[in-house]
Amino acid sequence: MQTKKTSKINGRFGEYGGQYIPETLMSEVAKLAKAYEYYRNNSDFQAEMMDLLKNYANRPSLLYYAEKMTNDLGGAQIYFKREDLNHTGSHKINNVIGQILLAKKMGKTRVIAETGAGQHGVATATIAALMGMECEIFMGQVDTKRQALNVYRMKLLGAKVNSITTGTGTLKDAVNAAMQEWSKRTNDTHYVIGSVMGPYPFPTMVSDFQSIISKEIKQQLQDKTGKLPDAVVACVGGGSNAMGAFYHFISEPTVRLIGCEAAGKGVNTQQHAATIERGSVGIFHGMKSKFLQNEDGQIDEVYSISAGLDYPGIGPQHAALADTKRAEYVGITDDEAVAAFEYIARQEGIIAAIESCHAVAYVMKLAPQMKKDQIIVCNLSGRGDKDVAAIARYRGEKIYD
Amino acid sequence: MQTKKTSKINGRFGEYGGQYIPETLMSEVAKLAKAYEYYRNNSDFQAEMMDLLKNYANRPSLLYYAEKMTNDLGGAQIYFKREDLNHTGSHKINNVIGQILLAKKMGKTRVIAETGAGQHGVATATIAALMGMECEIFMGQVDTKRQALNVYRMKLLGAKVNSITTGTGTLKDAVNAAMQEWSKRTNDTHYVIGSVMGPYPFPTMVSDFQSIISKEIKQQLQDKTGKLPDAVVACVGGGSNAMGAFYHFISEPTVRLIGCEAAGKGVNTQQHAATIERGSVGIFHGMKSKFLQNEDGQIDEVYSISAGLDYPGIGPQHAALADTKRAEYVGITDDEAVAAFEYIARQEGIIAAIESCHAVAYVMKLAPQMKKDQIIVCNLSGRGDKDVAAIARYRGEKIYD
Amino acid sequence: MSRQLRDIEERKFMTEKRLRAAFTNQHKAFIGFVTAGDPTFEKSVAAILALAAGGADVIEVGVPFSDPVADGPVIQDADLRAFATGITTTKVFELVGEVRKKSDVSLVLLVYLNNIFKYGYDRFFSKCKQVGIDGVIIPDLPMEERSEVLPFTLKYQCALIPLVAPTSGDRIPQIVQETTGFVYVVSSMGVTGVRSQLDSNLEDMITAIRKSTDAPIAVGFGIHTPEQAAKIAAIADGVIVGSAIVKIIAENTAVTIEKITGYTRQMGAAIHKGDREKNL
Amino acid sequence: MSRQLRDIEERKFMTEKRLRAAFTNQHKAFIGFVTAGDPTFEKSVAAILALAAGGADVIEVGVPFSDPVADGPVIQDADLRAFATGITTTKVFELVGEVRKKSDVSLVLLVYLNNIFKYGYDRFFSKCKQVGIDGVIIPDLPMEERSEVLPFTLKYQCALIPLVAPTSGDRIPQIVQETTGFVYVVSSMGVTGVRSQLDSNLEDMITAIRKSTDAPIAVGFGIHTPEQAAKIAAIADGVIVGSAIVKIIAENTAVTIEKITGYTRQMGAAIHKGDREKNL
Ligand SMILES: Cc1ncc(COP(=O)(O)O)c(C=O)c1O
Ligand SMILES: Cc1ncc(COP(=O)(O)O)c(C=O)c1O
């Protein structure tokens, strides 16, 4: 049967993935899948992309040995993959470069994107500016207010920012609005999804674009130590930086893969975003995966101190990695993440994104339990300048820029 | 005569430079000069410094060909030296790594530093954290208020921040206070001056530490084009990023060297910081150089939209380069700098420091007057995330982070 | 016996007799939409009955979803109103049961896949059969994923109404192949909501669909005036009106029910004009 | 003729006779500090005369500077008060002129190098000679840069008073070599301002200085109580008091002038106790 055959190539990860989107978008998504399948093996495209990653985004990012933290924690050797040193300050740019370059090849002249905290929106607006593409960003009204600086940043980069008032006015509503906008106008427009989510080919494509992270880690760690890591730790919102960090280690059975979800005020409260730990299987935003939802399938309002992890779903490949236990997923609370934010600043002089600090927090627990000849690589997905004001407020100081 | 002989080695640049500081500091400064003269030729020290520059600060920084701007301006080829991609987001870290490493070799356990906007303070606090040094930062009260986020950032990094209420409560008062603090406690403390200023050996030492910028530019441009640049453009506050960018080109007579000062609201108003254009020779902060001052030698209150250029003096070597006309110095107004800030964001997707945008603004004037086979290298001394709120306010939007 | 009716008879299963019948009584079908539970359980029952009373041939009952990606602001707001009074999937079925006590009108559900998935595919379609639901429209289920629910719609003889969009193009033959119920033609890109102008390639789309299926074709998305409806009726088998009705419900006044009946009559008249002309 | 006086006679130039004389009248010198123009031109003239009346041997007149790096908050504030009434270098010389109309006390200027530089070295020291300034203390001029002004101090016979700090160590011989006027010993690290405790190695410093010069040695920075002054006087040739006096001036009341005279007498008594004992 045609449908069965098609669904086999629709990027399934176990039962997860698929293309659950309105027919208004299907033919565009199919076109995208085809284009992507062509260009992923096209050496000119790959070369052009590598050139941008290298000469614009500042890759490769450093693999940094955190000697002070290693000594202080007294266990495994800790390395940080410094995605915070990329242009625009996070891993998001890896994906955006790939997608906008692809969009350009497809003849698009306009890109749209959702954004929560603004990181993905800023990255998209940045590459759109560089490539001379029109750019519109969709952002929940609540987020436009609490991230006003990022809104202005996107405008500076020439993007139009739409404030979304529907639903909870946060990230998932921004995704809804961006999908709706795309379903209105696909002929000249590509929707740059910001994580390993959405319908096929997005989870596969974004994961491919982010896989450069683990490719570099593997090579760099080999050069420095001649070894594979014993554990790779990354935070998980939609899951793109984690997929990027895991990718080339999935087939290495000795490497533990650990994703750190936002446990907010605790997974036993109503205020968290711990999808793997507390979610259930569902179908939303174009994919079958795990979601935080009620028994009727209504999507939950979620919470995390970290705007980048504040999403009720997770990429389908993570759901599959969790099911097969190839990767472990742990919840990190706001308190733990903030403590890690402060710890890494003081120990290593690195102000890391609060998202990334969810991973750092787990490293603080894990390292002392491991042996001194073992190696943890922790992905620092972004820099934390954007978070300093919020952390100050968390600590009771009133600070405005 | 002893004094004459000594003054000869005191790092004079023409008539400028010297060591005009209280006797309470002289023996420490002399010790520092001696230590520096030793370590600058010590290969272990140099190797350790290079390791930090490479594996922590993220050097070499990119030399980026700005194709869109080049095409848009229609003249010389424009390259940006991307110091904004360094860890902590500016060139300041090059100097701080050098000085704190030196301080450590000298047996110091504590560093102090002045800061205006907070960039140098953050860089100092960062390396102090990394190297396990105690750190105290001196910052004018006016600046601590308008840069509250940077104050918190420094605290996060473990530094103590002293708010200075004397004088105008800005950068020069912070320098005064840091010097005073140093004169109280030199035995365990090094004063990390943030630019190519102060008494010998500071201007020489800081210039050496920053010279890696032009060393890399020369090599990178050679690799890319086989040529020398026709012009090197950099903003000038104290002058450290400009000295770093000029350094290896001073002996290349075909390379125009252009420093861009803050002309604020115009050099014909009272609100600017255009030291070379409007200043006169004086002796202050340990050096003979050019200063904005009244006829009695009282130091002026200066102004620029850019906190990093808001200093009434300039490094002595710049004063000498201006006298001999080896370098040119031009004034860029707030309006021009803000326009450049917006222009480079939209053209290249780069949000550059408002300081650096003084150089970009001059590139916008210069490039169209040059031939298409000519090359301008513009030093992007830092990233502009810190400036977004101020630019928004400048444009009449009320934005707080 | 009409050709359409004959076709139905020939099919392997007879799930959607009532639904197909709506298209066969010598006139074009008028299909109206109501969000279940908007603004209250009772009032939406009344609205459905008012549509039926006004002559609607099929009524599409919307199952509220937290994130209705295919719907515009009008229906999104209706969902929020319904949630405010505590609507659940279970209650939607109860609501259909209430309607069935008083009307035999053909009912279909507009429901996002996750609501069905979480309820359980088997349980959901079994319940549909039990309460008298003739078909489902699942906006986020393209043909690529249809095999996910097809076994259950077949088992419980519930029509799985396929959607065709202006961009469907080459996909049409596959989409409409083995259509049960009717084909839902999305008249314009984007989301639900009233529009002053409809897309121009509607005729081409309908021609393309007719090449691949005999199933009736209803057109929706953006239709609200009698003039628009009449034009659509001239080329399609049915007209679907959603947001325009939901907007009347949103007014929530003493005369809302009358207004719905009146509007339905007015739209019906415009749509059936052609029928009458044919019947002359 | 004392050894000190003989030394002076033997010098090539006789710039600072009055200044050296302050140290030779069989008692230790008391040196008081006033910021020129603080809180007004007239009042600072009065304060200087009050110091003289109270028996101060030398008066240090501070030329206000926008950025007095070697001074603590007390003197910084005095500078700000003086600026507020429009003090300039020219006015400082006028002020000295006013003092000279009424007093022959030895006067030295405490002046940052930039003020001198901008006034012009030659012009400045010529003016010093003209108004009767016996010496200058330049806090930001270490021996390394002394050659910059030396030709002019020599030309106009103005003492260039060198400063020795607790950290000077090996530098002392060079610093005090060819001292004109007296040696200013900075008793503690840091900036001017009253201190409850003084550094401990004062005796060692003085011993080291005496090895290299016969010039009198005055100690300053932090001294404010008669007890401190007495202790210093026991080992040095003079005691310098700055911030303590400036604090009295800052009170700016009807009795300020009397208070200054009183304080000066009190400090003088403590300092001269040793003299008297010796004279018994
Ligand atoms: C720095 C950073 N890390 C992580 C994330 C989470 O996204 P993902 O899970 O796709 O890596 C975000 C999202 O905004 C982010 O900004
Ligand atoms: C980004 C940036 N550029 C330039 C400057 C000016 O300093 P300098 O002239 O020493 O390079 C500063 C000072 O804070 C700065 O932060």
PDB file of N, CA, C and O and ligand atoms in Angstrom, chain A residues 90-92 119 195 235-241 308-309 353 355 381-382, ligand 1:
ATOM      1  N   SER A  90      25.256  30.525  20.315  1.00  0.00           N
ATOM      2  CA  SER A  90      24.743  29.201  20.646  1.00  0.00           C
ATOM      3  C   SER A  90      24.857  28.256  19.452  1.00  0.00           C
ATOM      4  O   SER A  90      25.242  28.667  18.356  1.00  0.00           O
ATOM      5  N   HIS A  91      24.484  26.999  19.702  1.00  0.00           N
ATOM      6  CA  HIS A  91      24.516  25.980  18.652  1.00  0.00           C
ATOM      7  C   HIS A  91      23.459  26.232  17.587  1.00  0.00           C
ATOM      8  O   HIS A  91      23.515  25.641  16.514  1.00  0.00           O
ATOM      9  N   LYS A  92      22.477  27.078  17.890  1.00  0.00           N
ATOM     10  CA  LYS A  92      21.351  27.268  16.971  1.00  0.00           C
ATOM     11  C   LYS A  92      21.814  27.624  15.562  1.00  0.00           C
ATOM     12  O   LYS A  92      21.173  27.273  14.576  1.00  0.00           O
ATOM     13  N   GLN A 119      16.733  33.019  21.007  1.00  0.00           N
ATOM     14  CA  GLN A 119      18.027  32.558  20.486  1.00  0.00           C
ATOM     15  C   GLN A 119      17.903  32.095  19.039  1.00  0.00           C
ATOM     16  O   GLN A 119      18.682  32.475  18.181  1.00  0.00           O
ATOM     17  N   SER A 195      14.509  23.206  16.162  1.00  0.00           N
ATOM     18  CA  SER A 195      15.055  22.061  16.884  1.00  0.00           C
ATOM     19  C   SER A 195      14.748  20.779  16.118  1.00  0.00           C
ATOM     20  O   SER A 195      14.184  20.832  15.026  1.00  0.00           O
ATOM     21  N   CYS A 235      21.894  19.422  27.495  1.00  0.00           N
ATOM     22  CA  CYS A 235      20.534  19.778  27.880  1.00  0.00           C
ATOM     23  C   CYS A 235      19.583  19.464  26.733  1.00  0.00           C
ATOM     24  O   CYS A 235      19.995  19.361  25.583  1.00  0.00           O
ATOM     25  N   VAL A 236      18.312  19.293  27.081  1.00  0.00           N
ATOM     26  CA  VAL A 236      17.315  18.929  26.079  1.00  0.00           C
ATOM     27  C   VAL A 236      16.088  19.832  26.192  1.00  0.00           C
ATOM     28  O   VAL A 236      15.396  19.824  27.215  1.00  0.00           O
ATOM     29  N   GLY A 237      15.865  20.612  25.164  1.00  0.00           N
ATOM     30  CA  GLY A 237      14.614  21.353  25.048  1.00  0.00           C
ATOM     31  C   GLY A 237      13.818  20.603  23.999  1.00  0.00           C
ATOM     32  O   GLY A 237      13.158  19.611  24.282  1.00  0.00           O
ATOM     33  N   GLY A 238      13.957  21.059  22.751  1.00  0.00           N
ATOM     34  CA  GLY A 238      13.468  20.247  21.638  1.00  0.00           C
ATOM     35  C   GLY A 238      14.436  19.089  21.431  1.00  0.00           C
ATOM     36  O   GLY A 238      14.060  17.996  21.020  1.00  0.00           O
ATOM     37  N   GLY A 239      15.719  19.370  21.720  1.00  0.00           N
ATOM     38  CA  GLY A 239      16.707  18.297  21.676  1.00  0.00           C
ATOM     39  C   GLY A 239      17.777  18.435  20.610  1.00  0.00           C
ATOM     40  O   GLY A 239      18.500  17.475  20.347  1.00  0.00           O
ATOM     41  N   SER A 240      17.914  19.618  20.012  1.00  0.00           N
ATOM     42  CA  SER A 240      18.836  19.702  18.879  1.00  0.00           C
ATOM     43  C   SER A 240      20.298  19.700  19.295  1.00  0.00           C
ATOM     44  O   SER A 240      21.132  19.060  18.655  1.00  0.00           O
ATOM     45  N   ASN A 241      20.624  20.418  20.369  1.00  0.00           N
ATOM     46  CA  ASN A 241      22.049  20.413  20.731  1.00  0.00           C
ATOM     47  C   ASN A 241      22.435  19.049  21.264  1.00  0.00           C
ATOM     48  O   ASN A 241      23.546  18.572  21.020  1.00  0.00           O
ATOM     49  N   GLY A 308      14.650  28.459  26.818  1.00  0.00           N
ATOM     50  CA  GLY A 308      15.007  27.569  25.720  1.00  0.00           C
ATOM     51  C   GLY A 308      14.610  26.114  25.971  1.00  0.00           C
ATOM     52  O   GLY A 308      14.649  25.294  25.065  1.00  0.00           O
ATOM     53  N   LEU A 309      14.279  25.778  27.199  1.00  0.00           N
ATOM     54  CA  LEU A 309      13.893  24.392  27.505  1.00  0.00           C
ATOM     55  C   LEU A 309      12.395  24.283  27.780  1.00  0.00           C
ATOM     56  O   LEU A 309      11.878  23.209  28.076  1.00  0.00           O
ATOM     57  N   ALA A 353      24.883  29.574  29.112  1.00  0.00           N
ATOM     58  CA  ALA A 353      23.426  29.705  29.046  1.00  0.00           C
ATOM     59  C   ALA A 353      22.778  28.873  30.148  1.00  0.00           C
ATOM     60  O   ALA A 353      23.254  27.780  30.472  1.00  0.00           O
ATOM     61  N   GLU A 355      20.209  27.228  29.901  1.00  0.00           N
ATOM     62  CA  GLU A 355      19.863  25.941  29.293  1.00  0.00           C
ATOM     63  C   GLU A 355      21.025  24.968  29.495  1.00  0.00           C
ATOM     64  O   GLU A 355      20.872  23.879  30.046  1.00  0.00           O
ATOM     65  N   SER A 381      25.825  24.558  25.191  1.00  0.00           N
ATOM     66  CA  SER A 381      25.078  24.913  23.979  1.00  0.00           C
ATOM     67  C   SER A 381      25.037  26.404  23.707  1.00  0.00           C
ATOM     68  O   SER A 381      24.818  26.815  22.571  1.00  0.00           O
ATOM     69  N   GLY A 382      25.218  27.227  24.731  1.00  0.00           N
ATOM     70  CA  GLY A 382      25.168  28.667  24.473  1.00  0.00           C
ATOM     71  C   GLY A 382      25.765  29.465  25.600  1.00  0.00           C
ATOM     72  O   GLY A 382      26.054  28.940  26.668  1.00  0.00           O
TER      73      GLY A 382
HETATM   74  C1  LIG E   1      21.561  27.901  24.487  1.00  0.00           C
HETATM   75  C2  LIG E   1      20.447  26.941  24.235  1.00  0.00           C
HETATM   76  N1  LIG E   1      20.610  25.671  24.573  1.00  0.00           N
HETATM   77  C3  LIG E   1      19.630  24.783  24.383  1.00  0.00           C
HETATM   78  C4  LIG E   1      18.420  25.140  23.844  1.00  0.00           C
HETATM   79  C5  LIG E   1      17.376  24.106  23.694  1.00  0.00           C
HETATM   80  O1  LIG E   1      17.177  23.714  22.380  1.00  0.00           O
HETATM   81  P1  LIG E   1      17.631  22.270  21.892  1.00  0.00           P
HETATM   82  O2  LIG E   1      17.107  21.285  22.885  1.00  0.00           O
HETATM   83  O3  LIG E   1      16.978  22.141  20.562  1.00  0.00           O
HETATM   84  O4  LIG E   1      19.106  22.223  21.822  1.00  0.00           O
HETATM   85  C6  LIG E   1      18.201  26.472  23.456  1.00  0.00           C
HETATM   86  C7  LIG E   1      16.939  26.914  22.864  1.00  0.00           C
HETATM   87  O5  LIG E   1      16.649  28.079  22.718  1.00  0.00           O
HETATM   88  C8  LIG E   1      19.248  27.388  23.662  1.00  0.00           C
HETATM   89  O6  LIG E   1      19.102  28.691  23.334  1.00  0.00           O
END
